[in-house]
Amino acid sequence: MDSPYTEDKFVIHYKNYVKPKDLEEAFALNAGKSAVIAGGFCFLRLQQKNIGTLLDLKELLSDQIEETGDGFRIGAMVSLRQIELHEGLNRYTAGAAADCTRHIVGTQFRNCATVGGSIFGRFGFSDLLTCFLVMDSWVELYKGGQVPLAEFAEMKPDGDIMTALLIKKTGMNMAYEMMRNEAVDFPVLSAAAAEDGAGNTRIAVGARPSRAGLVTWEGQLSALDAKERQEQAARLADTFNYGSNMRGSAEYRRYLAGVLLDRAAARIAAQKMNREEKTR
């Protein structure tokens, strides 16, 4: 009997392997219909197609996270493991950066999978997209310049090249929650919430199973009592559309969204309380 590990679906086929000398050459080559940019080779395995030209941009794109007083610049070649472990990002996000990455498959996968692949792919299952949507996040494109992540998430894929993910520090409080059937499986549903200084709450729900979406509510979930918070979380969950697949039904996902948003708001309330206690 043939081994299951020799099946073609586990193999990436490509005709040409090219390392462009600069991004301009990479952009020109990427205009071809059969050209694909290689990152960590993790998400490419989800595509059942033959690749004409495989572009290796490892030498052209940054794999570093740069922090300044105003924000973060996360290079497209930064691994998910780097996001998970970065002290500055986790301090700013109250641990949400680690929460949205540490359950993605395994450590070896996270050492290979890149921010560029996860964000530019705009996959429905992307924990990273859900989490970073609620921040003041921007995608830096070679030709398109800086585009708000929420706007980028709605765009159709084109031939541009993502060079970095930019995060602006805005003094927010945030939390990330998700539900998985198994520890390393794709999420059944993911949710994130962030409260800004103006009294608004940004809500993102992903793995619906479509890609994550964003809504803004003029109020703070964390300021409500437990019953009101649960009810408002359910109402906010109803603003999104849901679908069914092998991991769960649309109605189950709708219910989960309310639960996860309520949990995220409760965590934000705890963060604010802890901060107040430290300043006394």
CSV table of C-alpha atoms in Angstrom, one decimal:
chain,number,residue,atom,x,y,z
A,1,MET,CA,0.0,0.0,0.0
A,2,ASP,CA,1.3,3.4,-0.9
A,3,SER,CA,2.4,5.7,1.9
A,4,PRO,CA,-0.1,8.7,2.5
A,5,TYR,CA,2.9,11.0,2.8
A,6,THR,CA,3.8,10.7,-0.9
A,7,GLU,CA,0.5,12.2,-2.0
A,8,ASP,CA,0.8,15.2,-4.3
A,9,LYS,CA,-1.3,17.4,-2.1
A,10,PHE,CA,1.6,17.7,0.4
A,11,VAL,CA,4.0,18.8,-2.3
A,12,ILE,CA,4.6,22.3,-3.7
A,13,HIS,CA,5.2,22.2,-7.5
A,14,TYR,CA,6.9,25.2,-9.2
A,15,LYS,CA,8.7,25.7,-12.5
A,16,ASN,CA,11.0,28.6,-11.7
A,17,TYR,CA,12.7,29.7,-8.4
A,18,VAL,CA,13.8,33.4,-8.4
A,19,LYS,CA,15.5,35.6,-5.9
A,20,PRO,CA,14.9,39.2,-7.2
A,21,LYS,CA,17.7,41.7,-6.8
A,22,ASP,CA,15.2,44.4,-5.5
A,23,LEU,CA,11.5,45.0,-4.8
A,24,GLU,CA,11.0,46.6,-8.2
A,25,GLU,CA,12.1,43.4,-10.0
A,26,ALA,CA,10.0,41.4,-7.5
A,27,PHE,CA,6.9,43.6,-8.3
A,28,ALA,CA,7.4,43.1,-12.0
A,29,LEU,CA,7.8,39.3,-11.7
A,30,ASN,CA,4.8,39.1,-9.3
A,31,ALA,CA,2.6,40.6,-12.0
A,32,GLY,CA,2.6,37.2,-13.7
A,33,LYS,CA,-0.6,35.2,-13.1
A,34,SER,CA,1.4,32.1,-12.0
A,35,ALA,CA,3.9,33.9,-9.8
A,36,VAL,CA,3.7,33.4,-6.0
A,37,ILE,CA,5.7,35.1,-3.2
A,38,ALA,CA,7.3,32.6,-0.8
A,39,GLY,CA,7.4,33.4,2.9
A,40,GLY,CA,7.7,30.6,5.4
A,41,PHE,CA,6.2,28.1,2.9
A,42,CYS,CA,3.5,27.3,5.5
A,43,PHE,CA,0.4,28.8,3.9
A,44,LEU,CA,1.4,27.9,0.4
A,45,ARG,CA,0.5,24.3,1.2
A,46,LEU,CA,-3.1,25.3,1.5
A,47,GLN,CA,-3.2,26.2,-2.2
A,48,GLN,CA,-3.9,23.4,-4.6
A,49,LYS,CA,-2.2,24.7,-7.7
A,50,ASN,CA,1.0,24.6,-9.7
A,51,ILE,CA,3.2,27.6,-9.3
A,52,GLY,CA,5.0,29.0,-12.4
A,53,THR,CA,7.5,31.3,-10.6
A,54,LEU,CA,8.3,31.1,-6.9
A,55,LEU,CA,9.7,34.4,-5.6
A,56,ASP,CA,12.0,34.3,-2.6
A,57,LEU,CA,12.1,37.8,-1.0
A,58,LYS,CA,13.8,36.7,2.2
A,59,GLU,CA,16.8,39.0,1.5
A,60,LEU,CA,14.5,42.0,0.6
A,61,LEU,CA,12.0,42.1,3.4
A,62,SER,CA,12.7,42.7,7.1
A,63,ASP,CA,12.4,40.0,9.7
A,64,GLN,CA,12.7,42.4,12.6
A,65,ILE,CA,10.2,44.1,15.0
A,66,GLU,CA,11.2,47.7,15.6
A,67,GLU,CA,9.6,49.6,18.5
A,68,THR,CA,9.6,53.4,18.9
A,69,GLY,CA,7.7,55.7,21.2
A,70,ASP,CA,4.9,56.0,18.6
A,71,GLY,CA,4.5,52.4,17.6
A,72,PHE,CA,5.8,49.2,16.0
A,73,ARG,CA,7.1,48.3,12.6
A,74,ILE,CA,6.8,44.5,12.0
A,75,GLY,CA,8.6,43.3,8.9
A,76,ALA,CA,6.7,41.0,6.6
A,77,MET,CA,9.3,38.2,7.2
A,78,VAL,CA,8.8,38.3,11.0
A,79,SER,CA,7.7,34.9,12.2
A,80,LEU,CA,4.6,34.2,14.3
A,81,ARG,CA,6.9,33.0,17.0
A,82,GLN,CA,8.6,36.4,17.2
A,83,ILE,CA,5.2,38.0,17.7
A,84,GLU,CA,4.4,35.5,20.4
A,85,LEU,CA,7.6,36.3,22.4
A,86,HIS,CA,8.1,40.0,21.8
A,87,GLU,CA,8.1,41.8,25.1
A,88,GLY,CA,7.2,45.2,23.8
A,89,LEU,CA,4.2,44.0,21.8
A,90,ASN,CA,2.9,41.9,24.6
A,91,ARG,CA,3.3,44.7,27.1
A,92,TYR,CA,1.4,47.0,24.8
A,93,THR,CA,-1.3,44.5,24.0
A,94,ALA,CA,-1.6,43.1,27.5
A,95,GLY,CA,-0.5,39.7,26.2
A,96,ALA,CA,-2.9,39.6,23.3
A,97,ALA,CA,0.0,39.2,20.8
A,98,ALA,CA,1.0,35.9,22.5
A,99,ASP,CA,-2.7,34.9,22.9
A,100,CYS,CA,-3.4,35.1,19.2
A,101,THR,CA,-0.3,33.1,18.2
A,102,ARG,CA,0.6,30.5,20.8
A,103,HIS,CA,-2.1,28.1,19.7
A,104,ILE,CA,-1.3,28.2,16.0
A,105,VAL,CA,-0.3,24.6,15.2
A,106,GLY,CA,3.1,24.1,16.9
A,107,THR,CA,6.3,25.9,17.7
A,108,GLN,CA,8.1,24.6,14.6
A,109,PHE,CA,5.2,26.0,12.4
A,110,ARG,CA,5.3,29.4,14.2
A,111,ASN,CA,9.0,29.6,13.7
A,112,CYS,CA,8.4,29.4,9.9
A,113,ALA,CA,5.0,31.1,9.3
A,114,THR,CA,5.4,34.8,8.6
A,115,VAL,CA,3.3,37.9,9.4
A,116,GLY,CA,3.3,38.7,5.7
A,117,GLY,CA,1.8,35.4,4.8
A,118,SER,CA,-0.9,35.5,7.5
A,119,ILE,CA,-1.9,39.1,6.9
A,120,PHE,CA,-1.6,39.4,3.1
A,121,GLY,CA,-3.4,36.1,2.7
A,122,ARG,CA,-6.4,37.4,4.6
A,123,PHE,CA,-7.4,33.9,5.5
A,124,GLY,CA,-10.6,33.4,7.4
A,125,PHE,CA,-8.9,31.3,10.1
A,126,SER,CA,-6.2,34.0,10.7
A,127,ASP,CA,-5.9,34.6,14.5
A,128,LEU,CA,-3.4,37.4,13.7
A,129,LEU,CA,-5.8,39.3,11.4
A,130,THR,CA,-8.6,39.2,14.1
A,131,CYS,CA,-6.3,40.4,16.8
A,132,PHE,CA,-4.5,43.2,14.9
A,133,LEU,CA,-7.8,44.6,13.4
A,134,VAL,CA,-8.8,46.1,16.7
A,135,MET,CA,-5.5,48.0,17.0
A,136,ASP,CA,-4.6,51.1,15.0
A,137,SER,CA,-2.9,48.9,12.4
A,138,TRP,CA,-1.7,49.7,8.9
A,139,VAL,CA,-0.3,47.5,6.1
A,140,GLU,CA,2.7,48.9,4.3
A,141,LEU,CA,2.6,48.0,0.6
A,142,TYR,CA,5.5,48.5,-1.9
A,143,LYS,CA,3.4,50.4,-4.4
A,144,GLY,CA,0.2,51.1,-2.5
A,145,GLY,CA,1.8,52.8,0.5
A,146,GLN,CA,0.2,52.6,3.9
A,147,VAL,CA,-3.3,51.2,4.1
A,148,PRO,CA,-5.5,50.8,7.2
A,149,LEU,CA,-5.6,47.1,8.0
A,150,ALA,CA,-9.5,47.2,8.2
A,151,GLU,CA,-9.5,48.6,4.6
A,152,PHE,CA,-6.9,46.1,3.5
A,153,ALA,CA,-8.8,43.2,4.8
A,154,GLU,CA,-11.7,44.0,2.5
A,155,MET,CA,-9.5,44.5,-0.6
A,156,LYS,CA,-9.1,41.8,-3.2
A,157,PRO,CA,-5.6,40.3,-3.6
A,158,ASP,CA,-3.5,42.0,-6.2
A,159,GLY,CA,0.1,42.0,-7.3
A,160,ASP,CA,1.4,44.4,-4.7
A,161,ILE,CA,4.0,43.3,-2.1
A,162,MET,CA,3.4,43.7,1.6
A,163,THR,CA,6.6,45.0,3.3
A,164,ALA,CA,5.5,45.6,6.9
A,165,LEU,CA,2.7,45.8,9.4
A,166,LEU,CA,2.6,49.0,11.3
A,167,ILE,CA,1.0,49.5,14.7
A,168,LYS,CA,0.4,52.9,16.2
A,169,LYS,CA,0.4,53.3,19.9
A,170,THR,CA,-2.9,54.8,21.0
A,171,GLY,CA,-3.2,54.0,24.7
A,172,MET,CA,-5.8,51.3,24.3
A,173,ASN,CA,-6.9,48.4,26.5
A,174,MET,CA,-7.5,45.1,24.6
A,175,ALA,CA,-7.9,41.3,24.8
A,176,TYR,CA,-8.1,38.4,22.4
A,177,GLU,CA,-10.2,35.2,22.8
A,178,MET,CA,-10.7,32.2,20.6
A,179,MET,CA,-12.3,28.7,20.6
A,180,ARG,CA,-10.7,25.6,19.1
A,181,ASN,CA,-12.0,22.1,19.1
A,182,GLU,CA,-8.4,20.9,19.5
A,183,ALA,CA,-5.3,22.7,20.8
A,184,VAL,CA,-3.5,23.0,17.5
A,185,ASP,CA,-6.5,23.1,15.1
A,186,PHE,CA,-7.8,26.1,13.2
A,187,PRO,CA,-10.1,28.2,15.4
A,188,VAL,CA,-13.9,27.6,15.4
A,189,LEU,CA,-14.2,31.3,16.1
A,190,SER,CA,-11.9,34.1,17.2
A,191,ALA,CA,-12.7,37.5,18.7
A,192,ALA,CA,-10.9,40.6,19.9
A,193,ALA,CA,-11.9,43.8,21.6
A,194,ALA,CA,-10.1,47.1,22.2
A,195,GLU,CA,-11.2,50.2,24.1
A,196,ASP,CA,-9.7,53.6,23.3
A,197,GLY,CA,-9.4,56.7,25.3
A,198,ALA,CA,-12.5,58.3,23.6
A,199,GLY,CA,-14.9,55.7,25.1
A,200,ASN,CA,-15.3,53.5,22.0
A,201,THR,CA,-14.9,49.7,21.6
A,202,ARG,CA,-13.5,48.2,18.5
A,203,ILE,CA,-14.7,44.6,18.0
A,204,ALA,CA,-13.3,42.0,15.5
A,205,VAL,CA,-14.7,38.5,14.9
A,206,GLY,CA,-12.9,36.0,12.7
A,207,ALA,CA,-13.1,32.4,11.5
A,208,ARG,CA,-16.8,32.9,10.9
A,209,PRO,CA,-15.5,31.0,8.9
A,210,SER,CA,-15.0,33.9,6.5
A,211,ARG,CA,-12.2,36.5,7.2
A,212,ALA,CA,-12.3,38.7,10.2
A,213,GLY,CA,-14.6,41.8,10.2
A,214,LEU,CA,-14.5,44.9,12.4
A,215,VAL,CA,-17.2,47.1,14.0
A,216,THR,CA,-16.9,50.0,16.4
A,217,TRP,CA,-19.4,50.6,19.2
A,218,GLU,CA,-19.7,53.9,20.9
A,219,GLY,CA,-19.4,52.7,24.5
A,220,GLN,CA,-17.2,50.6,26.7
A,221,LEU,CA,-18.1,47.0,27.3
A,222,SER,CA,-15.8,46.8,30.3
A,223,ALA,CA,-17.8,49.6,32.1
A,224,LEU,CA,-21.0,47.5,32.1
A,225,ASP,CA,-22.1,45.2,34.9
A,226,ALA,CA,-21.9,41.5,34.2
A,227,LYS,CA,-25.5,41.1,32.9
A,228,GLU,CA,-25.5,44.2,30.7
A,229,ARG,CA,-22.1,43.3,29.4
A,230,GLN,CA,-23.2,39.8,28.4
A,231,GLU,CA,-26.3,41.2,26.7
A,232,GLN,CA,-24.4,43.9,24.8
A,233,ALA,CA,-21.7,41.4,23.7
A,234,ALA,CA,-24.5,39.2,22.2
A,235,ARG,CA,-26.0,42.2,20.4
A,236,LEU,CA,-22.6,43.1,19.0
A,237,ALA,CA,-22.0,39.5,17.9
A,238,ASP,CA,-25.3,39.7,15.9
A,239,THR,CA,-23.8,42.5,13.7
A,240,PHE,CA,-21.6,39.9,12.0
A,241,ASN,CA,-22.6,37.3,9.4
A,242,TYR,CA,-21.7,33.6,10.1
A,243,GLY,CA,-21.5,30.5,8.1
A,244,SER,CA,-21.3,26.7,8.7
A,245,ASN,CA,-18.5,24.2,8.0
A,246,MET,CA,-17.1,21.0,9.5
A,247,ARG,CA,-16.0,22.9,12.7
A,248,GLY,CA,-19.4,24.4,13.6
A,249,SER,CA,-22.7,25.8,12.5
A,250,ALA,CA,-23.5,29.4,11.9
A,251,GLU,CA,-25.8,29.6,15.0
A,252,TYR,CA,-23.1,28.0,17.1
A,253,ARG,CA,-20.6,30.6,15.9
A,254,ARG,CA,-23.0,33.4,16.6
A,255,TYR,CA,-23.5,32.2,20.2
A,256,LEU,CA,-19.7,31.7,20.6
A,257,ALA,CA,-19.0,35.3,19.4
A,258,GLY,CA,-21.1,36.7,22.2
A,259,VAL,CA,-19.4,34.5,24.8
A,260,LEU,CA,-15.9,35.4,23.6
A,261,LEU,CA,-16.6,39.1,23.4
A,262,ASP,CA,-18.0,39.0,26.9
A,263,ARG,CA,-14.8,37.3,28.1
A,264,ALA,CA,-12.6,39.8,26.3
A,265,ALA,CA,-14.5,42.7,27.9
A,266,ALA,CA,-14.1,41.1,31.4
A,267,ARG,CA,-10.4,40.8,30.8
A,268,ILE,CA,-10.2,44.4,29.8
A,269,ALA,CA,-12.1,45.4,33.0
A,270,ALA,CA,-9.6,43.4,35.1
A,271,GLN,CA,-6.7,45.1,33.3
A,272,LYS,CA,-8.1,48.5,34.1
A,273,MET,CA,-8.7,47.6,37.7
A,274,ASN,CA,-5.1,46.3,38.1
A,275,ARG,CA,-3.7,49.5,36.6
A,276,GLU,CA,-5.8,51.6,39.0
A,277,GLU,CA,-4.6,49.6,42.0
A,278,LYS,CA,-0.9,50.1,41.0
A,279,THR,CA,-1.3,53.8,40.8
A,280,ARG,CA,-2.9,54.2,44.2
